[in-house]
Amino acid sequence: MTTIAHHGPPGPSGMISVEEARARILEHFSPLPVEQTPLTEVLGQVLAEDVRASFSIPPMANTSMDGYAVRAADTEGAAPSTPRELRVTGYLAAGSLFNGAVGPGEAVRIMTGAPMPDGADAVVPFEETDEQEHGRWSDAPRERVRVDVAARLGANIRRAGEDVRAGEVVLAAGTVLGPAQIGVLASLGLDHAPVHRRPRVAVLSTGDELLRPGEPLRPGKIYDSNAFGIAAAVRDCGGVPTILDVARDSVEALTARIHEALETADLLITSAGVSRGDFDVVKEVLAREGEVGFWTVRMRPGKPLAFGTFRAAGDRVVPHLGLPGNPVSALMTFELFGRPALFTLLGKPEAWVRPTVRAVTHERIVNPDPRRFYARAIVRSDGDGYVVNLTGPQGSGVLTSMALANGYAIVPEDVATIEAGEECDVILLGAPLPL
Ligand code: AMP
Ligand code: MG
């Protein structure tokens, strides 16, 4: 296929905004099919169906304390000066059922989580008995127990269904599965969950200058950092990356790699070869193999961007995101375009948005041209407002400037300078450092 689709006319300056680029990209993404997936693998994935409880949790009343299951009435008036003595008729561990019932004047020694024996309506914790005097960890059977405190009816009992009631929707479709949600699914006895499957993302670096880390450095060459940074970012967004072998700047090499990617990938992410005035073969091959638009996005770093689609076997359409080659630009464009795409595939299209705060800049931030500048920054907070510093030189090849950052300070398109002491928006990547 040789069509080149330039997705609509660019703006007056020949550039499109970040928002417009993102909107055009996201048109091509929707949640992936649903798969029953083992609980051990669903962290960060999204439930595709409501999950109902087929039984209550806890299924039966049980004790929330180690102590003695009693009839509350038997302890009425108990106090250190007027203790009550009860006859111990049994010992009950969590996981066992008591064979019998607690009668008047009786108590069953019971461990946290053990089901309440019939007849008992309160639990007196060890601390309110003479248990300690008998040795805290002593399991030697006892005939009698002294109760020093009157028990309230129902004290220290977890009611059946206190957590979950049989039949109710416990987690609704659309829930993002974190540790607590996964724990809830397990508590319902489920070992799989219906989730939108994870996107398989092929990550392809292009360029004759690239060496794979681990190879000896040779004159004129650099290591391929993009593939590893992008693959990590993909994983961070819940995707499953596959790093393909570097495509050399030849039509054959690149064509072969693309076909390899199309066999399994839901998304192909390439880096490099998409600049204006770039005569890399990348553009030629992309245009020949699929439909692609080459955009200039009003942002820094990361102005050039390609987006398109390939047709794979079985009429599958595989979107392609062509990131710029400079390492900072590649990761920044992934952040702004790749991350939303992956989150959409996972079924949580809003979740890519990171928190943004207003911060006072400690230094002057200069925006060299009318593009939105995402400056790599260190954000600090004393809990009462934020301050921001740049991480150092901001060139798009200076990857360490990104490695030091916990935020991106934003200088709008139409602002040339933010002076020290002025405020700006900052995207938070992680927790602010202490001031
Ligand atoms: P290009 O878009 O091909 O002109 O590349 C722009 C810049 O990014 C050049 O300095 C490339 O050497 C560099 N570059 C391209 N790909 C990578 C990569 N995978 N890892 C590190 N740097 C790269
Ligand atoms: Mg190149």
XYZ file of C-alpha atoms and ligand atoms in Angstrom:
459
model
C 0.000 0.000 0.000
C 1.417 3.391 -0.910
C -1.169 5.887 0.323
C 0.157 8.610 2.577
C -2.655 9.985 4.666
C -1.889 13.393 6.016
C -4.579 13.542 8.671
C -6.086 16.914 7.842
C -4.350 20.204 7.363
C -1.868 21.305 9.994
C -2.398 24.597 11.826
C -1.295 27.943 10.433
C 2.256 27.411 11.661
C 2.308 23.930 10.139
C 2.156 22.463 13.610
C -0.556 20.744 15.590
C -1.096 21.007 19.322
C -0.356 18.198 21.761
C -4.092 17.830 22.377
C -4.908 17.599 18.698
C -2.193 15.018 18.078
C -3.439 12.979 21.025
C -7.058 13.159 19.909
C -6.155 12.008 16.394
C -4.144 9.125 17.792
C -6.744 7.989 20.321
C -9.418 7.720 17.611
C -7.619 4.533 16.614
C -7.670 2.894 20.034
C -10.319 1.071 22.041
C -10.171 -1.535 24.824
C -8.705 -4.908 23.831
C -10.748 -8.133 24.076
C -11.563 -9.617 27.470
C -9.623 -12.602 28.790
C -10.011 -14.634 31.956
C -6.617 -13.954 33.545
C -4.966 -15.451 36.651
C -5.120 -13.122 39.661
C -1.334 -13.130 39.907
C -1.154 -11.278 36.571
C -3.982 -8.735 36.667
C -2.333 -5.896 38.606
C -3.311 -2.619 36.941
C -5.776 -4.260 34.547
C -9.436 -3.341 34.339
C -12.419 -5.553 35.204
C -14.612 -5.977 32.169
C -17.666 -7.368 34.021
C -19.363 -6.812 37.372
C -18.242 -9.350 39.971
C -20.961 -10.575 42.331
C -20.530 -12.470 45.578
C -21.948 -15.996 45.534
C -21.651 -16.149 49.350
C -21.257 -13.744 52.253
C -17.937 -12.713 53.784
C -17.397 -13.694 56.460
C -19.668 -16.643 55.761
C -20.358 -17.058 59.512
C -19.898 -14.924 62.618
C -16.362 -15.191 63.998
C -14.208 -13.613 66.648
C -12.038 -10.582 65.959
C -9.918 -11.197 69.099
C -8.175 -14.043 70.871
C -10.279 -14.605 73.968
C -13.223 -16.464 75.422
C -16.577 -16.919 73.730
C -19.197 -16.388 76.432
C -22.795 -15.523 77.088
C -22.670 -11.788 77.815
C -25.290 -12.173 80.545
C -22.860 -14.418 82.493
C -20.369 -11.536 82.758
C -22.824 -8.889 83.900
C -21.328 -6.829 86.737
C -17.842 -8.298 86.244
C -15.052 -5.973 87.405
C -11.571 -6.543 88.894
C -13.103 -6.346 92.381
C -16.063 -8.562 91.415
C -14.771 -11.000 88.784
C -16.863 -13.834 87.352
C -15.628 -17.398 86.978
C -16.668 -19.473 83.984
C -16.113 -23.149 83.169
C -13.913 -23.674 80.077
C -15.566 -26.330 77.913
C -13.415 -26.185 74.796
C -10.550 -24.720 72.756
C -11.208 -23.514 69.238
C -8.623 -22.481 66.614
C -9.320 -20.540 63.397
C -10.425 -23.001 60.743
C -12.263 -25.354 63.145
C -15.912 -25.603 64.158
C -16.993 -26.053 67.768
C -18.797 -29.264 68.349
C -21.515 -28.276 70.817
C -22.742 -25.051 72.340
C -21.763 -22.622 75.072
C -24.199 -23.091 77.968
C -24.835 -20.851 80.996
C -21.704 -20.409 83.097
C -19.495 -21.751 80.290
C -16.781 -20.304 78.019
C -14.857 -21.564 74.976
C -11.262 -20.416 74.473
C -11.248 -19.087 70.933
C -8.621 -17.697 68.504
C -9.043 -14.766 66.098
C -10.998 -15.798 63.022
C -12.557 -18.911 64.604
C -16.336 -19.236 64.035
C -18.486 -18.303 67.051
C -19.771 -21.376 68.869
C -23.549 -21.688 69.209
C -24.885 -20.150 72.394
C -22.089 -17.570 72.781
C -22.956 -13.925 72.066
C -19.739 -12.076 73.029
C -15.985 -12.564 73.154
C -13.986 -11.499 76.216
C -10.429 -10.744 75.059
C -7.570 -12.416 76.943
C -6.580 -8.979 78.292
C -9.819 -8.859 80.294
C -9.291 -12.266 81.881
C -6.663 -13.992 84.029
C -5.117 -15.463 80.830
C -1.866 -13.543 81.324
C -1.398 -14.969 84.795
C -1.455 -18.425 83.214
C 1.264 -17.498 80.741
C 0.266 -15.716 77.569
C 1.313 -18.442 75.151
C 0.318 -21.354 77.298
C -2.004 -23.717 75.477
C -2.302 -26.056 78.452
C -5.995 -26.808 78.900
C -7.666 -24.888 81.670
C -10.689 -25.783 83.692
C -11.867 -22.286 84.603
C -11.323 -18.710 83.501
C -11.687 -15.507 85.511
C -13.444 -12.647 83.697
C -12.558 -9.160 85.004
C -14.685 -6.999 82.696
C -18.354 -7.237 81.735
C -18.835 -8.107 78.038
C -21.186 -6.103 75.864
C -23.628 -8.190 73.806
C -21.907 -8.858 70.448
C -18.516 -7.611 71.640
C -15.565 -8.590 69.395
C -17.735 -10.531 67.001
C -17.505 -9.994 63.236
C -21.001 -10.494 61.910
C -21.654 -12.830 58.965
C -21.763 -10.688 55.792
C -20.095 -7.736 57.533
C -17.678 -7.373 54.590
C -19.721 -8.705 51.652
C -23.334 -9.845 51.343
C -24.185 -12.787 49.094
C -25.558 -11.611 45.752
C -24.241 -8.066 45.810
C -21.946 -6.538 43.172
C -18.634 -6.357 44.978
C -16.512 -4.832 42.204
C -18.110 -3.111 39.228
C -17.012 -3.370 35.604
C -14.410 -0.696 34.972
C -12.644 -1.152 38.323
C -8.872 -0.873 38.090
C -7.350 -3.839 39.916
C -4.846 -2.886 42.609
C -3.709 -4.946 45.580
C -6.913 -4.450 47.602
C -9.219 -5.227 44.659
C -7.213 -8.354 43.829
C -7.452 -9.383 47.481
C -11.228 -8.951 47.347
C -11.450 -11.183 44.252
C -9.418 -13.854 46.028
C -11.640 -13.560 49.120
C -14.547 -14.465 46.838
C -12.717 -17.647 45.892
C -11.935 -16.467 42.364
C -8.570 -17.377 40.863
C -9.137 -15.607 37.524
C -10.697 -12.286 36.594
C -12.262 -11.089 33.312
C -10.047 -8.208 32.207
C -9.175 -6.429 28.980
C -6.005 -8.157 27.957
C -2.668 -6.415 28.065
C -1.456 -4.731 24.886
C 1.425 -6.441 23.140
C 3.747 -3.694 22.002
C 6.578 -4.167 19.519
C 9.398 -1.707 20.171
C 11.675 -1.013 17.247
C 14.777 1.186 17.109
C 16.061 2.314 13.762
C 19.454 3.633 12.781
C 22.847 2.538 11.487
C 24.558 4.173 14.449
C 22.937 1.961 17.098
C 24.621 -0.720 19.169
C 22.853 -2.963 21.631
C 23.925 -2.528 25.264
C 26.391 -5.310 26.066
C 28.191 -4.976 22.746
C 31.605 -3.277 22.794
C 31.464 0.437 21.979
C 32.822 1.271 18.532
C 33.811 4.636 17.039
C 30.891 6.566 15.594
C 28.311 4.388 17.315
C 25.987 4.946 20.265
C 23.999 2.557 22.371
C 20.331 2.087 21.671
C 18.766 3.591 24.776
C 15.338 4.231 23.296
C 14.276 0.611 23.011
C 14.962 0.003 26.688
C 13.465 3.228 27.963
C 10.362 2.787 25.820
C 9.969 -0.892 26.726
C 10.139 0.039 30.405
C 7.568 2.787 29.881
C 5.305 0.291 28.095
C 5.554 -2.100 31.009
C 4.946 0.742 33.432
C 1.686 1.400 31.559
C 0.590 -2.230 31.811
C 1.696 -3.321 28.336
C 3.880 -6.268 27.347
C 6.833 -4.991 25.321
C 8.913 -6.961 22.837
C 12.137 -5.329 21.754
C 12.859 -6.181 18.132
C 16.369 -6.258 16.674
C 17.543 -2.807 15.594
C 16.485 -2.020 12.035
C 19.390 -0.726 10.006
C 18.692 2.198 7.711
C 17.826 0.029 4.728
C 14.474 -0.600 3.120
C 14.869 -4.369 3.422
C 15.852 -4.356 7.097
C 13.069 -2.067 8.154
C 10.436 -3.803 6.050
C 11.399 -7.139 7.553
C 11.190 -5.793 11.103
C 7.789 -4.245 10.529
C 6.418 -7.502 9.173
C 7.828 -9.308 12.186
C 6.085 -6.837 14.506
C 2.764 -7.166 12.699
C 2.581 -10.897 13.389
C 1.664 -10.390 17.043
C 1.687 -6.766 18.112
C -1.338 -4.660 19.023
C 0.819 -1.559 18.604
C 4.153 -0.851 16.969
C 6.339 1.860 18.450
C 9.377 2.933 16.455
C 11.924 5.574 17.289
C 13.963 7.847 15.012
C 13.827 8.648 11.347
C 10.718 10.847 11.436
C 12.196 14.360 11.458
C 11.325 16.838 8.771
C 14.249 16.933 6.362
C 15.212 13.511 7.563
C 15.972 11.353 4.574
C 16.076 8.207 6.619
C 14.517 5.286 4.849
C 12.123 5.072 7.786
C 9.669 7.503 6.249
C 9.777 5.829 2.900
C 9.141 2.386 4.304
C 6.397 3.509 6.674
C 4.589 5.207 3.824
C 4.957 2.204 1.605
C 3.855 -0.412 4.144
C 0.941 1.421 5.703
C -0.887 4.700 6.063
C 1.081 7.244 7.930
C 1.017 10.932 8.731
C 4.140 12.858 9.656
C 3.295 15.602 12.095
C 5.071 18.448 13.734
C 3.662 18.825 17.215
C 3.878 22.157 19.017
C 5.979 20.766 21.861
C 9.553 20.619 23.058
C 11.190 18.175 23.311
C 9.725 15.986 20.615
C 8.431 18.026 17.712
C 8.408 15.381 14.961
C 5.945 12.533 15.320
C 4.559 9.929 12.975
C 1.308 8.125 13.434
C -0.283 5.591 11.145
C -1.741 2.158 10.721
C -0.627 -1.068 9.127
C -2.845 -3.844 7.869
C -1.748 -7.214 9.234
C -2.908 -10.738 8.397
C -6.593 -11.395 9.012
C -7.428 -7.744 8.302
C -6.081 -6.712 11.668
C -5.252 -3.021 11.831
C -2.109 -2.323 13.840
C -1.514 1.280 14.850
C 1.993 2.643 14.635
C 3.454 5.392 16.770
C 6.677 6.789 15.316
C 8.578 8.608 18.039
C 11.507 10.948 17.421
C 15.020 9.559 17.828
C 16.427 11.837 20.482
C 16.137 9.914 23.732
C 14.409 12.644 25.745
C 12.020 13.358 22.895
C 11.233 9.671 22.515
C 10.282 9.242 26.165
C 8.410 12.547 26.350
C 6.305 11.757 23.294
C 5.654 8.291 24.712
C 4.454 9.959 27.897
C 2.052 12.270 26.064
C 0.831 9.936 23.306
C 1.900 6.343 23.987
C 0.737 6.256 27.579
C -2.813 7.418 26.779
C -2.967 4.886 23.932
C -1.929 2.000 26.181
C -4.312 3.003 28.938
C -7.124 3.123 26.385
C -6.262 -0.401 25.185
C -6.363 -1.569 28.811
C -9.846 -0.084 29.263
C -8.989 2.892 31.502
C -8.884 5.778 29.031
C -8.861 8.510 31.684
C -6.201 7.036 33.935
C -3.147 8.251 32.028
C -3.591 11.812 33.287
C -1.074 12.558 35.998
C -1.633 15.036 38.793
C -0.589 18.592 37.985
C 0.261 21.162 40.637
C 1.114 24.866 40.626
C 4.697 25.426 41.733
C 6.950 28.421 42.234
C 10.062 28.156 40.088
C 13.380 28.795 41.810
C 15.016 29.658 38.526
C 14.244 31.359 35.243
C 12.822 28.967 32.635
C 13.366 30.071 29.048
C 11.201 28.739 26.255
C 13.221 29.244 23.061
C 10.351 29.122 20.557
C 6.547 29.128 20.517
C 6.080 25.511 21.456
C 4.888 24.045 24.751
C 8.030 23.326 26.716
C 8.071 20.341 29.055
C 11.112 21.058 31.213
C 12.566 18.236 33.284
C 12.334 19.347 36.843
C 12.760 18.496 40.487
C 9.690 19.301 42.546
C 9.882 19.859 46.268
C 7.189 20.467 48.816
C 6.959 21.250 52.497
C 3.349 20.116 52.422
C 2.292 23.715 51.953
C 2.945 24.546 48.305
C 5.460 23.341 45.739
C 8.719 24.713 44.384
C 10.521 23.606 41.274
C 14.058 23.582 39.852
C 15.239 22.337 36.482
C 17.412 19.229 36.426
C 20.118 20.942 34.377
C 20.719 21.221 30.607
C 17.503 20.588 28.741
C 18.779 19.375 25.358
C 16.733 16.545 23.875
C 19.821 14.346 23.849
C 20.494 14.853 27.563
C 18.750 11.804 28.933
C 20.172 12.271 32.432
C 18.035 15.433 32.690
C 15.066 13.097 32.585
C 16.584 10.541 34.923
C 16.842 13.196 37.641
C 13.305 14.521 37.190
C 10.279 13.853 39.352
C 8.184 16.317 37.367
C 7.794 18.226 34.132
C 7.441 22.001 34.415
C 5.263 23.349 31.619
C 5.913 26.610 29.804
C 2.913 27.355 27.575
C 3.297 27.875 23.818
C 2.790 31.639 24.069
C 5.107 32.253 27.027
C 8.782 32.981 26.384
C 10.048 33.095 29.948
C 8.931 32.227 33.430
C 10.980 34.279 35.879
C 12.303 32.966 39.184
C 9.603 33.421 41.817
C 6.753 33.032 39.323
C 4.359 30.103 39.224
C 4.015 27.398 36.606
C 2.155 24.117 36.124
C 4.133 20.993 36.949
C 3.180 17.438 36.040
C 4.068 15.171 38.966
C 5.765 11.904 38.027
C 6.196 10.831 41.618
C 6.156 12.147 45.140
C 7.733 15.600 45.606
C 11.001 15.652 47.538
C 11.054 17.315 50.940
C 11.904 21.013 50.843
P 16.963 10.617 13.912
O 15.529 10.868 14.211
O 17.179 9.300 13.248
O 17.566 11.744 13.147
O 17.698 10.561 15.304
C 17.804 11.707 16.122
C 18.881 11.524 17.162
O 18.495 10.498 18.051
C 20.226 11.087 16.597
O 21.244 11.744 17.336
C 20.238 9.618 16.852
O 21.533 9.096 16.946
C 19.515 9.529 18.164
N 18.900 8.211 18.310
C 18.116 7.629 17.399
N 17.713 6.421 17.819
C 18.244 6.265 19.060
C 18.175 5.210 20.006
N 17.465 4.107 19.756
N 18.842 5.352 21.173
C 19.553 6.482 21.403
N 19.632 7.499 20.545
C 19.004 7.402 19.365
Mg 18.418 8.032 12.245
